[in-house]
CSV table of C-alpha atoms in Angstrom, one decimal:
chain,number,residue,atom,x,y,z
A,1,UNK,CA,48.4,39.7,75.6
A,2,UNK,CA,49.0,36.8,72.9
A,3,UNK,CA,53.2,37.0,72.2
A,4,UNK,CA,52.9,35.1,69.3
A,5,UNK,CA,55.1,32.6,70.0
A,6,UNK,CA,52.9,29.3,69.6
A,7,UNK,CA,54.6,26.7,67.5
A,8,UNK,CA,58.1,28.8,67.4
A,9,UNK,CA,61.5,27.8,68.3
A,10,UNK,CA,64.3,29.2,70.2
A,11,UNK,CA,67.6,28.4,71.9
A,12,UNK,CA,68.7,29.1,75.3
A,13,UNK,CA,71.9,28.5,76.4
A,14,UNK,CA,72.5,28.4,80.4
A,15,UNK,CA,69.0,26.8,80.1
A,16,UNK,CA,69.3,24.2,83.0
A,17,UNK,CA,69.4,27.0,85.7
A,18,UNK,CA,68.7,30.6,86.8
A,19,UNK,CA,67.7,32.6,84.6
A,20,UNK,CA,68.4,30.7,81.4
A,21,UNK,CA,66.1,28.2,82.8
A,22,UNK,CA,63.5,30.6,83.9
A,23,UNK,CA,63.2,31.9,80.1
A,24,UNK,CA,62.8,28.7,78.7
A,25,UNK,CA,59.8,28.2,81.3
A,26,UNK,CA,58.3,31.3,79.9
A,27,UNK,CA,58.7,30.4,76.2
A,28,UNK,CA,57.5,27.1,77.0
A,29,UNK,CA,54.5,28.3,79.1
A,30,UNK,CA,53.5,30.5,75.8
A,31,UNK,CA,53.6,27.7,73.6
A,32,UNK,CA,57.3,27.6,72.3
A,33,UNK,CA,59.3,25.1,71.9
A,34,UNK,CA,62.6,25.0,73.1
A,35,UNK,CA,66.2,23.6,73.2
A,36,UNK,CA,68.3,24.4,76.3
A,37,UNK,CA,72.1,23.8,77.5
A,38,UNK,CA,74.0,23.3,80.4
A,39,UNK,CA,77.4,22.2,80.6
A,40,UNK,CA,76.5,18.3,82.1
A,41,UNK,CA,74.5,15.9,80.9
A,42,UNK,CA,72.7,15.3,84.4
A,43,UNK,CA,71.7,19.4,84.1
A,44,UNK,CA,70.3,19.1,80.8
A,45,UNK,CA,68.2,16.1,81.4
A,46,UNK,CA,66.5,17.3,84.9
A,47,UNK,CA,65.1,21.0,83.0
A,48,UNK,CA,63.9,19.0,80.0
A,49,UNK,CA,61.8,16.9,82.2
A,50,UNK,CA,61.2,19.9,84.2
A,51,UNK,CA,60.1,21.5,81.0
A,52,UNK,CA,58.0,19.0,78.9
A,53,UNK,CA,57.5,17.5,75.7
A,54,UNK,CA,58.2,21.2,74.1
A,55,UNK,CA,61.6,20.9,75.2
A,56,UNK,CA,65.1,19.2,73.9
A,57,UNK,CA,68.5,19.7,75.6
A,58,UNK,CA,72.2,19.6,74.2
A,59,UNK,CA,75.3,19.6,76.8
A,60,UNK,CA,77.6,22.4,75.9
A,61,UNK,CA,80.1,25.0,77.0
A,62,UNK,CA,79.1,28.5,75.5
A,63,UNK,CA,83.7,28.6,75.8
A,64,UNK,CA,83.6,25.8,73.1
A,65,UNK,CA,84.4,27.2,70.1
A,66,UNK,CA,82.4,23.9,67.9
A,67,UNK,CA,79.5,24.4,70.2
A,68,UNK,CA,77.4,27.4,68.9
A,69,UNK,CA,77.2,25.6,65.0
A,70,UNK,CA,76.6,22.2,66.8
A,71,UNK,CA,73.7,24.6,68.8
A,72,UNK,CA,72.3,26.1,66.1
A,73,UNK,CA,71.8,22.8,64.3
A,74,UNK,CA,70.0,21.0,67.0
A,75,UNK,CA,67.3,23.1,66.7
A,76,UNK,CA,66.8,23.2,63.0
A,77,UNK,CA,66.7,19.6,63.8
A,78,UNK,CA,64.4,19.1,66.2
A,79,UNK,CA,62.0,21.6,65.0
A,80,UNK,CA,62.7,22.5,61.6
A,81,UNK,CA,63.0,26.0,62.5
A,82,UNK,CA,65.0,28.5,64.4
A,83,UNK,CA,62.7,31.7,65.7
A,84,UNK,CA,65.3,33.3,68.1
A,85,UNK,CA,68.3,32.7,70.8
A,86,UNK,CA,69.0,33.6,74.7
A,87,UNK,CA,72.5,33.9,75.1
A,88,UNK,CA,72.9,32.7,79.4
A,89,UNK,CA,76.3,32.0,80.7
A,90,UNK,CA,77.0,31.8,84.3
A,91,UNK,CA,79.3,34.4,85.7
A,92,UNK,CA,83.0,34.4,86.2
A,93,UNK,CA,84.1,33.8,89.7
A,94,UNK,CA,84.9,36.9,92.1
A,95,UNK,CA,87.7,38.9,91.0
A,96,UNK,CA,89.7,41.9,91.4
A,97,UNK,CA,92.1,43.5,88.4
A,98,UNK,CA,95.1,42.9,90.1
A,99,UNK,CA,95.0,39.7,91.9
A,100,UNK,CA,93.3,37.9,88.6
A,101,UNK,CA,95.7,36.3,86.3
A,102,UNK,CA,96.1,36.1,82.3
A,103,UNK,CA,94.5,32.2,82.5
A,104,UNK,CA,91.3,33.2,84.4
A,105,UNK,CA,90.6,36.7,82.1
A,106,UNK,CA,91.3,34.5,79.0
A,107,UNK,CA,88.7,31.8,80.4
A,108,UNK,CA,86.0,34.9,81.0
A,109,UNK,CA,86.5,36.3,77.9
A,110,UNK,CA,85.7,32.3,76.0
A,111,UNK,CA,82.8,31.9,77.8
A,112,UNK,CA,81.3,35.4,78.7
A,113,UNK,CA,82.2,37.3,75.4
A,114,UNK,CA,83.6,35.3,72.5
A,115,UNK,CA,81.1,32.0,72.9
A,116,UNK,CA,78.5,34.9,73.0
A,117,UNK,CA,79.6,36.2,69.4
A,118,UNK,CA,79.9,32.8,68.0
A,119,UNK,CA,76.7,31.8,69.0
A,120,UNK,CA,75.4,34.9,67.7
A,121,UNK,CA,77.3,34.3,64.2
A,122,UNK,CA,76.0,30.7,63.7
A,123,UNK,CA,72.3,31.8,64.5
A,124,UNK,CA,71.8,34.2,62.3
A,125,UNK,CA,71.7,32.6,59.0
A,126,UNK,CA,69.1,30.0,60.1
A,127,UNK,CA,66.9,33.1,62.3
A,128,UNK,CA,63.6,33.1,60.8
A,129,UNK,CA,62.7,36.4,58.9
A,130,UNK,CA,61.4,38.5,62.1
A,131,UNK,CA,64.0,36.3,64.6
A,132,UNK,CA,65.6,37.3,67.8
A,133,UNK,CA,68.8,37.3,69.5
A,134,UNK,CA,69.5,38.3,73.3
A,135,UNK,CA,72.3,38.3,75.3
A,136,UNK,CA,72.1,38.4,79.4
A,137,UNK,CA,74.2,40.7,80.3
A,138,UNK,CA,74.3,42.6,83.6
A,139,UNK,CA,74.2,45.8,85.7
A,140,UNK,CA,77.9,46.3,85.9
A,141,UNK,CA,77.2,47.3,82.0
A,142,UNK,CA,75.8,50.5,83.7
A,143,UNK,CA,77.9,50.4,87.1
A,144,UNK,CA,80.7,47.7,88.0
A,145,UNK,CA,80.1,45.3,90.6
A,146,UNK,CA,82.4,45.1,93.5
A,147,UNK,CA,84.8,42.4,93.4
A,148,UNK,CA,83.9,40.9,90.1
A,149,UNK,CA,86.3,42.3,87.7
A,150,UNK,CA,86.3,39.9,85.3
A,151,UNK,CA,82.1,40.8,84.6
A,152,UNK,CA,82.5,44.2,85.0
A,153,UNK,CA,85.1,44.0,82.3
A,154,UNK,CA,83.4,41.9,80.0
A,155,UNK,CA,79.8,43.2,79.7
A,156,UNK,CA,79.9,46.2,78.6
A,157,UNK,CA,81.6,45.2,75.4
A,158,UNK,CA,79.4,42.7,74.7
A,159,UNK,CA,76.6,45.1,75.5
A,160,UNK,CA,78.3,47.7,72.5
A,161,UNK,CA,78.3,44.1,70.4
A,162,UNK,CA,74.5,44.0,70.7
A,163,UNK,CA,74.5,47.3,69.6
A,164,UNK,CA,76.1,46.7,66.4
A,165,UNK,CA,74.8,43.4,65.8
A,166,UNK,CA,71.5,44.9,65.7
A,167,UNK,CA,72.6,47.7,63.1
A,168,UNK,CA,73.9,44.4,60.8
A,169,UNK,CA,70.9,41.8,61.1
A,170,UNK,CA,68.0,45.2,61.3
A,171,UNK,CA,67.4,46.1,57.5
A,172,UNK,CA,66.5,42.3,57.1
A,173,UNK,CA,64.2,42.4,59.9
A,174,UNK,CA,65.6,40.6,62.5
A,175,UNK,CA,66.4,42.3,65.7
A,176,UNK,CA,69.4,41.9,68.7
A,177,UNK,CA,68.6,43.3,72.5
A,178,UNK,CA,70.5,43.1,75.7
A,179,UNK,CA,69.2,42.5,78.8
A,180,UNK,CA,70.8,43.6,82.4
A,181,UNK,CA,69.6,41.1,84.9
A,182,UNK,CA,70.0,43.2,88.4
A,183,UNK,CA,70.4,41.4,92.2
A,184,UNK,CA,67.9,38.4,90.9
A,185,UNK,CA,67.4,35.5,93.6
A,186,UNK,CA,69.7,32.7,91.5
A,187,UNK,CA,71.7,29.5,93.1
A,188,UNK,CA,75.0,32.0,91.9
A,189,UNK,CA,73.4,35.0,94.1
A,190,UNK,CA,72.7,33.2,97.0
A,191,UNK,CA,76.4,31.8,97.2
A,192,UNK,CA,78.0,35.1,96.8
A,193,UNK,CA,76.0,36.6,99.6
A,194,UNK,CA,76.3,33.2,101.8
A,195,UNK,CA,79.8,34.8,101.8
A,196,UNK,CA,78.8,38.1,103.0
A,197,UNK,CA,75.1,38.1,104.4
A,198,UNK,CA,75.7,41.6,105.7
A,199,UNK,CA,76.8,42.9,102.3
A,200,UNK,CA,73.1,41.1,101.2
A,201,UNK,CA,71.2,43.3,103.5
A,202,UNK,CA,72.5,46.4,102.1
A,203,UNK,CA,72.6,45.2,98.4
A,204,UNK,CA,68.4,45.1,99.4
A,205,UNK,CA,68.2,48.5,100.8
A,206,UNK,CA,69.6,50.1,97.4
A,207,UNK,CA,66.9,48.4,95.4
A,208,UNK,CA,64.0,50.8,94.8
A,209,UNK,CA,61.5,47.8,95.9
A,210,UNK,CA,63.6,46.4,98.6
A,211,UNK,CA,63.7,43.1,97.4
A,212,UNK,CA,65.4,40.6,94.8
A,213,UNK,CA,63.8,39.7,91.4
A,214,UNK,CA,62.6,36.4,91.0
A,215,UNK,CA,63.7,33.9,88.2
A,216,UNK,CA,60.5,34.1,86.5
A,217,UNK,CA,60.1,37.9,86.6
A,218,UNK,CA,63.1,38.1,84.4
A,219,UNK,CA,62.1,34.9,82.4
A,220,UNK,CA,58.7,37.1,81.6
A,221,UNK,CA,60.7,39.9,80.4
A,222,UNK,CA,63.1,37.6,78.1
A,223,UNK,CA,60.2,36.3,76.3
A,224,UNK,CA,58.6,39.0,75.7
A,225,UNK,CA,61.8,40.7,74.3
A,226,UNK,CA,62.2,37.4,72.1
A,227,UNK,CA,58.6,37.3,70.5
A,228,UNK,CA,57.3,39.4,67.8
A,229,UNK,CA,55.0,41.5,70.5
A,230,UNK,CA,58.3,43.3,71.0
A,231,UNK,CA,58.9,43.7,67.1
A,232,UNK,CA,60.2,47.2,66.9
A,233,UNK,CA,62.7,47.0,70.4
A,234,UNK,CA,66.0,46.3,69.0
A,235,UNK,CA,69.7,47.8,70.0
A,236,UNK,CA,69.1,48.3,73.8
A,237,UNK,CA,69.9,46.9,76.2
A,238,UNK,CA,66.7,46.5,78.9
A,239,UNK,CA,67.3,46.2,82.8
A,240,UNK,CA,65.2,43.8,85.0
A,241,UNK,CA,66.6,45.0,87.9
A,242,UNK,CA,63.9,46.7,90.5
A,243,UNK,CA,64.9,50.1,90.1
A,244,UNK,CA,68.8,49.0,90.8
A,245,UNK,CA,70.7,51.0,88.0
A,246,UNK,CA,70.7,55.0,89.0
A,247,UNK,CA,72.0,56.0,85.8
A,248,UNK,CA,69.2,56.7,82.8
């Protein structure tokens, strides 16, 4: 199936890594173009070689309230055109409610769920006429996660934010979709269960196919939710997650 997405251009923040970088890899393997972001220099420059000629890179922290404008512009730049966004952020570090202070929920809430809104306001008036916005978010919008309070608090909000953003930017034609990434086999993933490799083997026996995603089996999903082959899927939020989530 042709996605359409030859000669378009998107945005993916958290593109150096995970699954920020695994979408870009499917936009760019469908003939997108792309700019990607990563909080160092070092990151951005290894995926854009990684990448190709189809992709730019920008060093920025989704928490940094000039960075979504300064985003949004770099692709206008670089390609004249902006055709949708991925909204990636890495995860807040393990956490429980009442052992995680004021500085580290205010920290979440920057990155995870206010840079995620900005971003979101700055693309929209440059998103082409049939555009694209979506947000990773995660399971714990359906179930939380043990110990990561700080997620599990944030996600779900953003997850209602998708929701009305796609009520707002819809009678124009443009469309907003979440996406709930389940146990998928990232560098962040492998470090939480390096912790607890016990807890790993019985995160695997709840998963309907016994196994983790791989990065590109979300990536495929992403772009696919991002082209115009997915032009009437809008307000939901989709899980890649191997039969994880219980609930309907």
């Amino acid at each position: 199936m042709d996605l359409g997405l030859e000669g378009r251009a998107f945005l993916v923040t958290g593109g150096t890594r995970g699954l920020g970088f695994a979408t870009a890899e499917a936009l760019v393997e469908e003939g997108a173009r792309v700019v990607v972001t990563g909080r160092t220099e070092e990151g951005v420059r290894s995926a854009v070689e990684s990448l190709g000629d189809q992709a730019t890179g920008v060093a920025a922290d989704n928490g940094d309230p000039d960075a979504a404008g300064r985003l949004v512009d770099a692709v206008v730049s670089a390609y004249g055109r902006l055709d949708g966004v991925l909204v990636s952020v890495g995860g807040p570090a393990p956490s429980s409610v009442l052992t995680t202070g004021d500085d580290a929920w205010r920290a979440g809430f920057e990155s995870v769920f206010l840079g995620a809104v900005r971003i979101a306001r700055a693309a929209v008036p440059a998103l082409s006429a049939d555009g694209a916005i979506a947000m990773v978010l995660s399971s714990s919008v359906r179930s939380p996660i043990p110990g990561l309070a700080v997620s599990n608090g944030l996600r779900p909000g953003l997850a209602m934010v998708v929701k009305e953003l796609a009520d707002e930017i819809g009678p124009k034609g443009r469309r907003a979709v979440g996406i709930m990434p389940g146990r998928i086999a990232t560098e962040r993933l492998a470090r939480i269960d390096a912790a607890n490799p016990a807890g790993a083997e019985r995160n695997t026996a709840t998963i309907p196919l016994r196994r983790y995603g791989a990065p590109p089996e979300f990536g495929r999903v992403a772009a696919f939710l991002l082209s115009p082959a997915a032009a009437y899927v809008t307000g939901c939020v989709v899980p890649v997650d191997g039969g994880l989530i219980r609930a309907l």
